[in-house]
Short mmCIF file of C-alpha atoms and ligand atoms in Angstrom, two decimals:
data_model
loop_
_atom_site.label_atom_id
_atom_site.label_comp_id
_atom_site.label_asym_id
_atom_site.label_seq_id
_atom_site.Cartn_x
_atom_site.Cartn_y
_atom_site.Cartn_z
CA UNK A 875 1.62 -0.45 35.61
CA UNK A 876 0.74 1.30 32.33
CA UNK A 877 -2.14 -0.05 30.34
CA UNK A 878 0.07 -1.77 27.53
CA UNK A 879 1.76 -3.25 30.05
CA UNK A 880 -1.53 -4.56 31.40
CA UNK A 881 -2.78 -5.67 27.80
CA UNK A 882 0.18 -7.35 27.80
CA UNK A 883 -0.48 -9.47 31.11
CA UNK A 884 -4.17 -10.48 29.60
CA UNK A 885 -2.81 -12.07 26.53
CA UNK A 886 -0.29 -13.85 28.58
CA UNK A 887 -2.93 -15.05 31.39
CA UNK A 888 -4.73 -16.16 27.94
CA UNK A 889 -1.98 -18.07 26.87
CA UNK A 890 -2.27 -16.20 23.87
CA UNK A 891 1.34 -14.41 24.27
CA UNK A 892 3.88 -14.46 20.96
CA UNK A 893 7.04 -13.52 20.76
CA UNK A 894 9.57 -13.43 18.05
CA UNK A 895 12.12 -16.43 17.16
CA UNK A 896 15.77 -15.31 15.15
CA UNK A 897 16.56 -17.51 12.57
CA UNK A 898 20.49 -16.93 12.17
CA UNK A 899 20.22 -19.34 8.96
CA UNK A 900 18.90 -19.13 5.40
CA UNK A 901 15.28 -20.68 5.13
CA UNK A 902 16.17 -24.51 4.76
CA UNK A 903 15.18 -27.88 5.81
CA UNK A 904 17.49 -26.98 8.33
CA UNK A 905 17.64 -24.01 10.50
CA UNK A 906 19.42 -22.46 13.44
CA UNK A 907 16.50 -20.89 15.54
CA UNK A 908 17.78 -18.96 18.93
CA UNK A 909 20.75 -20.95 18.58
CA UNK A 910 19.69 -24.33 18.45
CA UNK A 911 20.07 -26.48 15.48
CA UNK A 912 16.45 -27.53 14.38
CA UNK A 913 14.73 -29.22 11.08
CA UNK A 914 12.48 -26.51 9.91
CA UNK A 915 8.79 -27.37 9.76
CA UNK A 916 6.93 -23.99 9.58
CA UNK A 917 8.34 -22.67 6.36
CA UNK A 918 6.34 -21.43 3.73
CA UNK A 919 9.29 -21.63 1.36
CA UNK A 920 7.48 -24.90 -0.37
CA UNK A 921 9.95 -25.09 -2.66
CA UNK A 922 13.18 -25.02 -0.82
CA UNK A 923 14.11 -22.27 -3.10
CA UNK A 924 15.28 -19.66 -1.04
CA UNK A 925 18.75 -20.85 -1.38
CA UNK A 926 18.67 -21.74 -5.12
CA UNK A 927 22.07 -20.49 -6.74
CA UNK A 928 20.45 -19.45 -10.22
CA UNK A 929 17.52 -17.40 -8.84
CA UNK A 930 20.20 -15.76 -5.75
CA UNK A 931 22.67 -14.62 -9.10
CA UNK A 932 19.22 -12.82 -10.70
CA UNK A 933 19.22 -10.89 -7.17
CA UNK A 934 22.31 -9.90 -7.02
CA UNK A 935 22.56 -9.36 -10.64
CA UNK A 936 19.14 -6.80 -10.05
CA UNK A 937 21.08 -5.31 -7.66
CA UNK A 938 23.90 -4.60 -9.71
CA UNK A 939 21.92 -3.37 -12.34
CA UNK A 940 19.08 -1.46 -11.21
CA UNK A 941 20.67 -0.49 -7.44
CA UNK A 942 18.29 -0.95 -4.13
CA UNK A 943 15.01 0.81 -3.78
CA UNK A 944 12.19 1.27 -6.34
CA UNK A 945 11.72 5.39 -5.23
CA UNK A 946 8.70 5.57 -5.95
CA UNK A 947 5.05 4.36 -6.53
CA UNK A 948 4.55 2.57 -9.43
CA UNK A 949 2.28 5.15 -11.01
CA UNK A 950 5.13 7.80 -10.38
CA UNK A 951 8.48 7.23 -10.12
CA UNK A 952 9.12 3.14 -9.26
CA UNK A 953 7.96 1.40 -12.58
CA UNK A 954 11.21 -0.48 -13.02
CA UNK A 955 11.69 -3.01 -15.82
CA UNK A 956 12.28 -5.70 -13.04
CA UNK A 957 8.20 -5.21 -12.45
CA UNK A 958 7.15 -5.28 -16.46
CA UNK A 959 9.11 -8.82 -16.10
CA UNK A 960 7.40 -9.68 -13.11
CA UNK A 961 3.91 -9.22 -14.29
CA UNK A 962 4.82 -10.89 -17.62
CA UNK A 963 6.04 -14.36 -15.25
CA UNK A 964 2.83 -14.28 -13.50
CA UNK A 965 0.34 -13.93 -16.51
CA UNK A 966 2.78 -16.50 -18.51
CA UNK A 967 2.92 -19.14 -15.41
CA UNK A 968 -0.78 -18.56 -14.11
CA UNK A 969 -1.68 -18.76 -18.19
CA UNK A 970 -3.62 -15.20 -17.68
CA UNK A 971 -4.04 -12.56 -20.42
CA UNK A 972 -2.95 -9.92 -17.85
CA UNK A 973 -1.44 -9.67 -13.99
CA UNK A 974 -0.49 -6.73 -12.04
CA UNK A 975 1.99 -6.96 -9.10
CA UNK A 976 1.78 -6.01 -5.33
CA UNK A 977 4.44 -5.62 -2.70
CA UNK A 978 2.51 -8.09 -0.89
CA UNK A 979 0.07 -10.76 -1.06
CA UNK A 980 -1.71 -8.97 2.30
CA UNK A 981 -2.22 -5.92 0.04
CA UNK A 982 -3.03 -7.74 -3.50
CA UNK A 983 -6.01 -9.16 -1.63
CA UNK A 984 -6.80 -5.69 0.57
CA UNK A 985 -6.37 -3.70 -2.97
CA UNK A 986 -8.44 -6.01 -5.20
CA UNK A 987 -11.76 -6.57 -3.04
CA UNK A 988 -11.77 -3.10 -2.23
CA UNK A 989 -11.60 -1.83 -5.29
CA UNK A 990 -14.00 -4.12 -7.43
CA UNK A 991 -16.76 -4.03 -4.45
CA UNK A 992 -18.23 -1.21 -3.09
CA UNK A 993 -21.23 -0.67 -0.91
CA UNK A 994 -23.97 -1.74 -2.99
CA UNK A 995 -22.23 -5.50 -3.77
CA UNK A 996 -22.41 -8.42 -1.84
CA UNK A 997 -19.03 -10.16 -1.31
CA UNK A 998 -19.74 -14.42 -0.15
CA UNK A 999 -16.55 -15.21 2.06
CA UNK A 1000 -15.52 -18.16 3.24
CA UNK A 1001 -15.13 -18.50 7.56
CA UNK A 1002 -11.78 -19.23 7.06
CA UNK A 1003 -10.73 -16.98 4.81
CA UNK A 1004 -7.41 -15.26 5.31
CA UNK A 1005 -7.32 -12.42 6.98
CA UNK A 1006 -5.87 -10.02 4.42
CA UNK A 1007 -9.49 -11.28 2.50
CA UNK A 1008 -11.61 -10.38 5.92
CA UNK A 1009 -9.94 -6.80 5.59
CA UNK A 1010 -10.62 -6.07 1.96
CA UNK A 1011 -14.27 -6.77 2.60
CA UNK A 1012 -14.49 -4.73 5.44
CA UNK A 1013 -12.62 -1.77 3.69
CA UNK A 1014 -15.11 -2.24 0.62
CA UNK A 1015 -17.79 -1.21 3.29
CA UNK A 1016 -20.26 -3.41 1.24
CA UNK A 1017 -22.37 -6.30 3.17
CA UNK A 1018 -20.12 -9.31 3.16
CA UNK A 1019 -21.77 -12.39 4.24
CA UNK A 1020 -19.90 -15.48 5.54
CA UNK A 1021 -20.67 -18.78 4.69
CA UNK A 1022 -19.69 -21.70 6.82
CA UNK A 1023 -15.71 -23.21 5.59
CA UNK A 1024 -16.42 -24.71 2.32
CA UNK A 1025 -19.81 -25.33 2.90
CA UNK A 1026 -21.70 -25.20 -0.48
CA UNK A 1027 -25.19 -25.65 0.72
CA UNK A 1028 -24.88 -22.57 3.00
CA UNK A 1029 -23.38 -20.62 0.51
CA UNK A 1030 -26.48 -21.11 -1.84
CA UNK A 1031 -28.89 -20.75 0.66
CA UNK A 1032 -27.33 -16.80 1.55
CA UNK A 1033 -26.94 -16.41 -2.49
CA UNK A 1034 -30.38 -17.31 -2.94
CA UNK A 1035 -32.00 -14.92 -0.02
CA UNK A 1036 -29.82 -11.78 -0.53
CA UNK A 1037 -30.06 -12.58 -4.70
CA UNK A 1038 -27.47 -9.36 -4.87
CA UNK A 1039 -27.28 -7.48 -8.10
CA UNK A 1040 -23.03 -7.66 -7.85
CA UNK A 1041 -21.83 -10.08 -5.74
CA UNK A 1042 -18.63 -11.71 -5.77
CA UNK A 1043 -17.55 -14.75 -4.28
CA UNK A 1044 -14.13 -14.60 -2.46
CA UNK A 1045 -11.98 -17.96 -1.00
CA UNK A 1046 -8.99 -19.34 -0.13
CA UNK A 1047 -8.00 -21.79 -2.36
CA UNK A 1048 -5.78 -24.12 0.03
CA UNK A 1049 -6.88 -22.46 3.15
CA UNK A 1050 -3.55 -21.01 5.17
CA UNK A 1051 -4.24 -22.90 8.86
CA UNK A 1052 -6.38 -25.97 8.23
CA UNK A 1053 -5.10 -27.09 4.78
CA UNK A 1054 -7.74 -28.19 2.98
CA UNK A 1055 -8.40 -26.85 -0.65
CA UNK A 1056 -11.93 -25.03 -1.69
CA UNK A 1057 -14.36 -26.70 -3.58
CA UNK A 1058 -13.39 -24.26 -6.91
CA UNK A 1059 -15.88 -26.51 -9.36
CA UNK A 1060 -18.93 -25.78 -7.31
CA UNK A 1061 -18.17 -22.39 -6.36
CA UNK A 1062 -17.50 -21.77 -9.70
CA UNK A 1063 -20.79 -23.17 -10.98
CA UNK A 1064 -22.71 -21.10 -8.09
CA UNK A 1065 -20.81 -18.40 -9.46
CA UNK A 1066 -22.17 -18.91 -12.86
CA UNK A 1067 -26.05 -19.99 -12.16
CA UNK A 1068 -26.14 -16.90 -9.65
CA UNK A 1069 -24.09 -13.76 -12.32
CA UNK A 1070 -21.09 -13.61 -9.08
CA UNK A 1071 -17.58 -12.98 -9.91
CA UNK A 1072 -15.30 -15.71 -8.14
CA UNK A 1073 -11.95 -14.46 -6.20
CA UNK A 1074 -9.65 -17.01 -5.60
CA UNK A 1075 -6.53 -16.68 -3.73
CA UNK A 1076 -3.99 -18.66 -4.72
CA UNK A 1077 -1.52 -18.11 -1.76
CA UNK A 1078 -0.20 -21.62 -0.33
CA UNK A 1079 -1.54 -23.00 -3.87
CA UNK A 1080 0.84 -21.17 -6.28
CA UNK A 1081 4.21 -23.38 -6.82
CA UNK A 1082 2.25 -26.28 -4.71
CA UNK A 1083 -1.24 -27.59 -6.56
CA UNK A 1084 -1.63 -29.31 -10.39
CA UNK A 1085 1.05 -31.72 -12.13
CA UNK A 1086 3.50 -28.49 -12.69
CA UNK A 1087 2.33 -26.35 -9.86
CA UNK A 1088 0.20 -23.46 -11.65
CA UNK A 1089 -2.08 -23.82 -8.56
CA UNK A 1090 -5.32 -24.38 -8.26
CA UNK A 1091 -6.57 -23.66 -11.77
CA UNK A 1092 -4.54 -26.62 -12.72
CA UNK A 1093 -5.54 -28.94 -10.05
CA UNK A 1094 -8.88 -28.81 -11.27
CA UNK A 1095 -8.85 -28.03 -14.79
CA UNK A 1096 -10.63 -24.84 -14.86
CA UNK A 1097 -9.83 -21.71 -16.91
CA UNK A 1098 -9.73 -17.92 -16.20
CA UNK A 1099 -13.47 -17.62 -17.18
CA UNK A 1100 -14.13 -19.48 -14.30
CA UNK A 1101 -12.23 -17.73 -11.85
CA UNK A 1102 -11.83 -14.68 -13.39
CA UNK A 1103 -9.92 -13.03 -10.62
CA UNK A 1104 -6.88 -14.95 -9.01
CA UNK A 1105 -4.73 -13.47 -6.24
CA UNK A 1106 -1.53 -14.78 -5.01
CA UNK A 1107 1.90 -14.02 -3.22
CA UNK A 1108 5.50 -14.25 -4.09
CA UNK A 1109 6.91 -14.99 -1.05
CA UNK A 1110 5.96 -19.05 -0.27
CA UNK A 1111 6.83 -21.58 -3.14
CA UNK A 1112 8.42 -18.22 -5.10
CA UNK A 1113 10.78 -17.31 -3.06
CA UNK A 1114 10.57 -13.47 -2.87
CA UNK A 1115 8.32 -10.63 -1.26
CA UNK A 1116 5.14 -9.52 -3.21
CA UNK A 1117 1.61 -10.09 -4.39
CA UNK A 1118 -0.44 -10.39 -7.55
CA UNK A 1119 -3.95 -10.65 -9.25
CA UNK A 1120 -4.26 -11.83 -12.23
CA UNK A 1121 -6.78 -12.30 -14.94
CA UNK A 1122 -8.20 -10.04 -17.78
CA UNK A 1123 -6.21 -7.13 -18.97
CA UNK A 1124 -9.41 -4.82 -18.39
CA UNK A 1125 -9.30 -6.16 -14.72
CA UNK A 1126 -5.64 -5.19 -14.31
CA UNK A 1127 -6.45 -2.15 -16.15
CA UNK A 1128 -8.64 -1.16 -13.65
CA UNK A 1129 -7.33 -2.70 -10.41
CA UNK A 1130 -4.14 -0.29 -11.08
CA UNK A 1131 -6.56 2.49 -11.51
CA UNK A 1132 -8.45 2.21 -8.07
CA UNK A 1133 -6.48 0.11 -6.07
CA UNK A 1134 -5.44 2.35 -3.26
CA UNK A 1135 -2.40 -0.29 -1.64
CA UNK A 1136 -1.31 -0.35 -5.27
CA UNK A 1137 -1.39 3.36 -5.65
CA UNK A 1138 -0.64 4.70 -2.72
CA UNK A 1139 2.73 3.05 -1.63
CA UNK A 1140 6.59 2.23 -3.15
CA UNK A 1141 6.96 -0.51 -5.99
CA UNK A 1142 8.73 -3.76 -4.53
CA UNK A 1143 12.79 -3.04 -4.67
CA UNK A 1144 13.75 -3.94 -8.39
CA UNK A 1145 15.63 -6.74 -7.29
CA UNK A 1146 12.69 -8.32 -5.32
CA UNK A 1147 10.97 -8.36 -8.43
CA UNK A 1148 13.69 -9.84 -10.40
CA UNK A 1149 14.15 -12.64 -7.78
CA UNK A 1150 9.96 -13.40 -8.10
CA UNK A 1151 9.84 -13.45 -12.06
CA UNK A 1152 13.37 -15.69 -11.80
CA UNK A 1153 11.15 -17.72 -8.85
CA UNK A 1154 8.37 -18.01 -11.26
CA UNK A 1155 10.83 -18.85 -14.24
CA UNK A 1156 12.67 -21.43 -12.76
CA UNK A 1157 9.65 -23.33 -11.16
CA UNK A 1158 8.02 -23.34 -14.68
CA UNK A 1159 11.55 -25.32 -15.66
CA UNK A 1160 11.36 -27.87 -13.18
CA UNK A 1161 8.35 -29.13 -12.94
CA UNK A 1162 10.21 -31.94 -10.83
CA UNK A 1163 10.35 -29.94 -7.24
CA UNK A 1164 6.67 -30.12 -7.48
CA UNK A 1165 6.29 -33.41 -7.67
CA UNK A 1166 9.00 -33.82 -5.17
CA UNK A 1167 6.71 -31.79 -2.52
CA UNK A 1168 3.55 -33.68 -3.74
CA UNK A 1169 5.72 -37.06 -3.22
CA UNK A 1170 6.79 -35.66 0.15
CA UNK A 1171 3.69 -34.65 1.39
CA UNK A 1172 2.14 -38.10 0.72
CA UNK A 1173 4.65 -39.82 2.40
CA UNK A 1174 4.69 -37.64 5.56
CA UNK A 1175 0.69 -37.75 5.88
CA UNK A 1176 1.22 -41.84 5.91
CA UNK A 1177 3.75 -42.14 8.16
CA UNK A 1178 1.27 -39.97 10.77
CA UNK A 1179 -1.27 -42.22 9.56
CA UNK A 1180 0.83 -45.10 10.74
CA UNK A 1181 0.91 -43.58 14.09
CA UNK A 1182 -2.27 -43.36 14.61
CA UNK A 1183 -2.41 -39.54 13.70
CA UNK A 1184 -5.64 -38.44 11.42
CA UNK A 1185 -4.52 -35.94 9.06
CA UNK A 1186 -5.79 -35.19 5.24
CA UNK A 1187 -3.10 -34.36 2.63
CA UNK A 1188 -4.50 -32.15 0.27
CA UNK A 1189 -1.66 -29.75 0.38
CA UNK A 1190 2.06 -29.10 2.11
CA UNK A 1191 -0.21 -27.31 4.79
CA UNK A 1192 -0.53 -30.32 7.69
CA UNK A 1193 -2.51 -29.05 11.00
CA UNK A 1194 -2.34 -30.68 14.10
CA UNK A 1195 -5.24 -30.13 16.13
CA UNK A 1196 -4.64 -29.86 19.72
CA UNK A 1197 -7.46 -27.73 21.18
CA UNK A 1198 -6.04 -25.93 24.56
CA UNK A 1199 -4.01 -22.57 23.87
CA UNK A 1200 -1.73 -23.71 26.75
CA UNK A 1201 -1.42 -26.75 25.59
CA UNK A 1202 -0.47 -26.45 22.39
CA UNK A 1203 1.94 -24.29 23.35
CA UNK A 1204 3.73 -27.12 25.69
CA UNK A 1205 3.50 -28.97 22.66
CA UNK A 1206 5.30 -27.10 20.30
CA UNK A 1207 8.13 -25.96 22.80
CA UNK A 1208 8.32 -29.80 23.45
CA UNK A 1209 8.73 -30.45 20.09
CA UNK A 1210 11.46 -27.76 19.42
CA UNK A 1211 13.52 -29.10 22.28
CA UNK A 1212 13.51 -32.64 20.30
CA UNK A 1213 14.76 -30.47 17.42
CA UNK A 1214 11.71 -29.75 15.18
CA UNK A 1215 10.57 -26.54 14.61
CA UNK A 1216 6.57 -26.03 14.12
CA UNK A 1217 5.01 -23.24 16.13
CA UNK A 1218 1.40 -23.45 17.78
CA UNK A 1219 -1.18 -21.59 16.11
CA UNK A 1220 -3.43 -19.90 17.91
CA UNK A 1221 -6.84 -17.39 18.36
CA UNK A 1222 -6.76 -14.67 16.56
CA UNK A 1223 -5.36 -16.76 13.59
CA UNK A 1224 -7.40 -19.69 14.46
CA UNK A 1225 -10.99 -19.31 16.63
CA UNK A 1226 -10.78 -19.68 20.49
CA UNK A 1227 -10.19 -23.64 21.57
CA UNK A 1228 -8.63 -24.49 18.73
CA UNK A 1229 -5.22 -24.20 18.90
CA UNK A 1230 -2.95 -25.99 16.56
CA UNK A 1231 0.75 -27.07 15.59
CA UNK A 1232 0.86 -26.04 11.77
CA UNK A 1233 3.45 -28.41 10.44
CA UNK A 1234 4.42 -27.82 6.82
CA UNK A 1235 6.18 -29.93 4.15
CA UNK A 1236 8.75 -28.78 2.24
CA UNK A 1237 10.72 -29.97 -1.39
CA UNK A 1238 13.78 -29.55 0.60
CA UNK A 1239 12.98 -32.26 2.92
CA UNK A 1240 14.20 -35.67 2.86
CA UNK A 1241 12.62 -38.90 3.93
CA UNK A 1242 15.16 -39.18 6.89
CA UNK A 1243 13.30 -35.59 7.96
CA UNK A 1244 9.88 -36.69 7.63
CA UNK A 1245 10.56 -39.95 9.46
CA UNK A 1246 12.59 -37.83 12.50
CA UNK A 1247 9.40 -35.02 12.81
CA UNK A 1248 6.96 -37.79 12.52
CA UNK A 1249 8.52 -39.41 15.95
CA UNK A 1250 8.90 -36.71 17.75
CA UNK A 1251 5.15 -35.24 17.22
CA UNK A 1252 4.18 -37.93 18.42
CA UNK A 1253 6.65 -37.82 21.70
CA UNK A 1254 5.89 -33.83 21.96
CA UNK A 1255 1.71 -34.60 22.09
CA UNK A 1256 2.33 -38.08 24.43
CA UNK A 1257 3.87 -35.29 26.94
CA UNK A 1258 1.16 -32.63 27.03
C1 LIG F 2070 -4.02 -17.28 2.07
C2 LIG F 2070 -3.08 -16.14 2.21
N1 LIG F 2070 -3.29 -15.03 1.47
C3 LIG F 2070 -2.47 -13.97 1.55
C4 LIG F 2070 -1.38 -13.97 2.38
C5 LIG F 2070 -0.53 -12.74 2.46
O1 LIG F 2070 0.60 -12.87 1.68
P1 LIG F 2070 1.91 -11.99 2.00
O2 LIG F 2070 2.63 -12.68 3.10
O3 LIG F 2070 2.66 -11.96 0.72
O4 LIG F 2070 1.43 -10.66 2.43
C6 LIG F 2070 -1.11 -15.12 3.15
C7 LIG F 2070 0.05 -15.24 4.06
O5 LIG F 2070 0.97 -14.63 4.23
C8 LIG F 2070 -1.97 -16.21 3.07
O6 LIG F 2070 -1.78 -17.30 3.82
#
C-alpha cells in the first residue's frame, strides 16, 4: 500500500474521513443531493438568493457584455468595470469610505493580516477564529497570541503583559461553527484603551446581522472608527464568489499595494462581480428577507427549545453538539435518510471530541421546513 493510501486509512480509522456530496440542484430550501430529494440545511446561501431572477439576468447580462474570464490580475490586465461596481456596493452597503475586492473571502482575510502585520506586531486572535484568519497570522510571521473564544478578561490580561507597540486585534464576528457573535463593544473599547487596530470579519454576518443586514456594525451600532478594518465574503447571504475589506480609502490604498493574494492572482470573472454588487444591491432593497431569516431563525431555535434541545440564536448559524466523531457522523447520515441535509462537523474544523451537526437557517425556508428538520433531529440523535 502506498503511503497516501495509508494516510488515507488513519483518517478513516479516526472517523475523520470526508468525501464529496453532488448537488444536481440550484442552492434552495430544497435540494437533490446524490439523488435523493432533501430540505437543505447546510447552506450558506442565507438569503435564498442564489436563484433570484433579477440578480441571475445581471449574470447573464455580465456575460453578455464583458464575456467570461477577467485575464488578468487586477493590477495588470483584469480591472473590469464589473469590479469598480463591486467595490462601490460594498463601501455603499457596509457605509465605508473605501473597499477593495478579493476573489475570495479565504484570501481577503490571508491578504489583509499579512499585509498590515509584520514581524514586529502583535496580532490578538480569537480560538475560534476562522481558519483563513489563523493563516494570515501565521503568514505575517509576527507573534500572534490567542485568547480564549470571546473571552475578554483573557484578552486583556495578554494585551496588558505583551503591551505591543502595533497590535491588532482580529475576530470573527458571528463565528463560522459555533454561532455565536463576538463581543465587538468590548473589543472595540480594548482596542481603544490599549492603541490596537480591530479586524473584524464579517463573513456569516454580512446580509444576516442589524435591522437591514449591514452586519455586525449595525447590530451594535458602532462605526468604522471602531472597527476600522472589516473583512467579508460574497459568496453566503450575497450570492456570488469573492471577498472584501473595507474601511478607509488609505487602508484600501495600501492593502492593494502589499497584498500579495490581491496582487498576485486573476480578478474574479466580470460577471461574478456583477452578480455580488447586484447581490449587494438587491439586499439593500429588501430589507424584508432579513427580517424573514431573523423571524426564521427565532422560530426554529424555539421549536428545538420545545424539544428539549439547548441552542442560542444569535445568528442563522445553529450547532448541534454531539461530541463523538463517529457519532456524529451516524447522526447526520441518519438525518439525511429522513430527508434533511446537515453534515457533521468535525476536527480539523472543530477541536478533537467535539464533533457537531451545523444546521443553518435559511430566508428560503418555510415554517412547514423548520417544523419537518426540527422532528427529525431529534429522531436522527434518539438513534445514535
Ligand atoms: C468566518 C469566515 N471567514 C472567511 C471565510 C472564507 O470565505 P470564502 O468562502 O469566500 O473564501 C469563511 C467561509 O467560507 C468563513 O466562515
Amino acid at each position: 500500500m502506498d503511503s497516501f493510501a495509508s494516510r488515507i486509512d488513519a483518517i478513516k480509522a479516526a472517523h475523520l474521513y470526508r468525501k464529496l456530496r453532488t448537488l444536481s440542484t440550484p442552492q434552495g430550501r430544497e435540494v437533490v443531493i446524490d439523488g435523493q430529494r432533501v430540505l437543505l440545511f447546510s447552506s450558506n446561501s442565507y438569503l435564498g438568493l442564489n436563484t433570484n431572477g433579477h440578480i441571475c439576468r445581471e449574470a447573464i447580462r455580465a456575460v453578455e457584455e464583458f464575456g467570461v474570464g477577467s485575464g488578468g490580475s487586477r493590477l495588470v490586465t483584469g480591472n473590469m468595470t464589473p469590479h469598480m461596481r463591486l467595490e462601490a456596493a460594498v463601501a455603499e452597503f457596509k457605509g465605508s469610505e473605501a473597499a477593495l475586492a478579493f476573489t475570495s473571502g479565504y484570501t481577503a482575510n490571508v491578504g489583509v493580516i499579512s499585509s498590515l502585520c509584520h514581524k514586529d506586531t502583535v496580532i490578538f486572535s480569537d480560538a475560534l477564529n476562522h481558519a483563513s484568519i489563523i493563516d494570515g497570522c501565521r503568514l505575517a510571521r509576527g507573534l500572534t497570541a490567542v485568547y480564549a473564544h470571546n473571552d475578554m478578561d483573557d484578552l486583556l490580561q495578554r494585551v496588558r503583559h505583551l503591551r505591543p507597540r502595533q497590535g491588532f486585534i482580529v475576530t470573527d464576528s458571528v463565528f463560522s461553527m459555533d454561532g455565536d457573535i463576538a463581543r465587538l463593544p468590548d473589543l472595540a473599547s480594548i482596542a481603544r484603551t490599549y492603541g490596537l487596530t480591530l479586524v473584524v470579519d464579517d463573513a456569516h454576518a454580512t446580509g444576516v446581522l442589524g435591522a437591514t443586514g449591514r452586519g455586525s456594525l449595525e447590530h451594535f451600532g458602532l462605526s468604522h472608527d471602531d472597527v476600522p478594518v472589516v473583512t467579508g465574503t460574497l459568496s453566503k447571504a450575497v450570492p456570488s464568489e469573492g471577498g472584501f475589506v473595507c474601511g478607509s480609502s488609505s487602508l484600501c490604498d495600501l492593502i492593494r499595494n502589499t497584498a500579495r493574494s490581491f496582487i498576485f492572482t486573476t480578478a474574479p470573472s466580470p460577471s461574478t462581480a456583477a452578480t455580488a454588487a447586484a447581490g449587494l444591491e438587491y439586499i439593500a432593497a429588501h430589507p424584508e428577507l432579513v427580517a424573514r431569516l431573523q423571524g426564521n431563525v427565532a422560530y426554529f431555535v424555539k421549536k428545538l427549545g420545545r424539544i428539549g434541545m439547548d441552542v442560542q440564536g444569535q445568528s442563522p448559524i445553529i450547532p448541534i453538539m454531539v461530541g463523538d466523531e463517529e457519532k456524529a457522523a451516524q447522526a447526520a447520515d441518519a438525518l439525511l435518510a429522513l430527508g434533511v441535509f446537515a453534515p457533521c462537523i468535525r476536527y480539523p474544523t472543530v477541536p478533537k471530541g467535539m464533533a457537531r451537526l451545523r444546521l443553518t437557517v435559511m430566508a428560503a425556508h418555510t415554517r412547514e421546513d423548520l417544523d419537518y428538520a426540527a422532528i427529525c433531529l431529534e429522531k436522527a440523535l434518539a438513534a445514535v
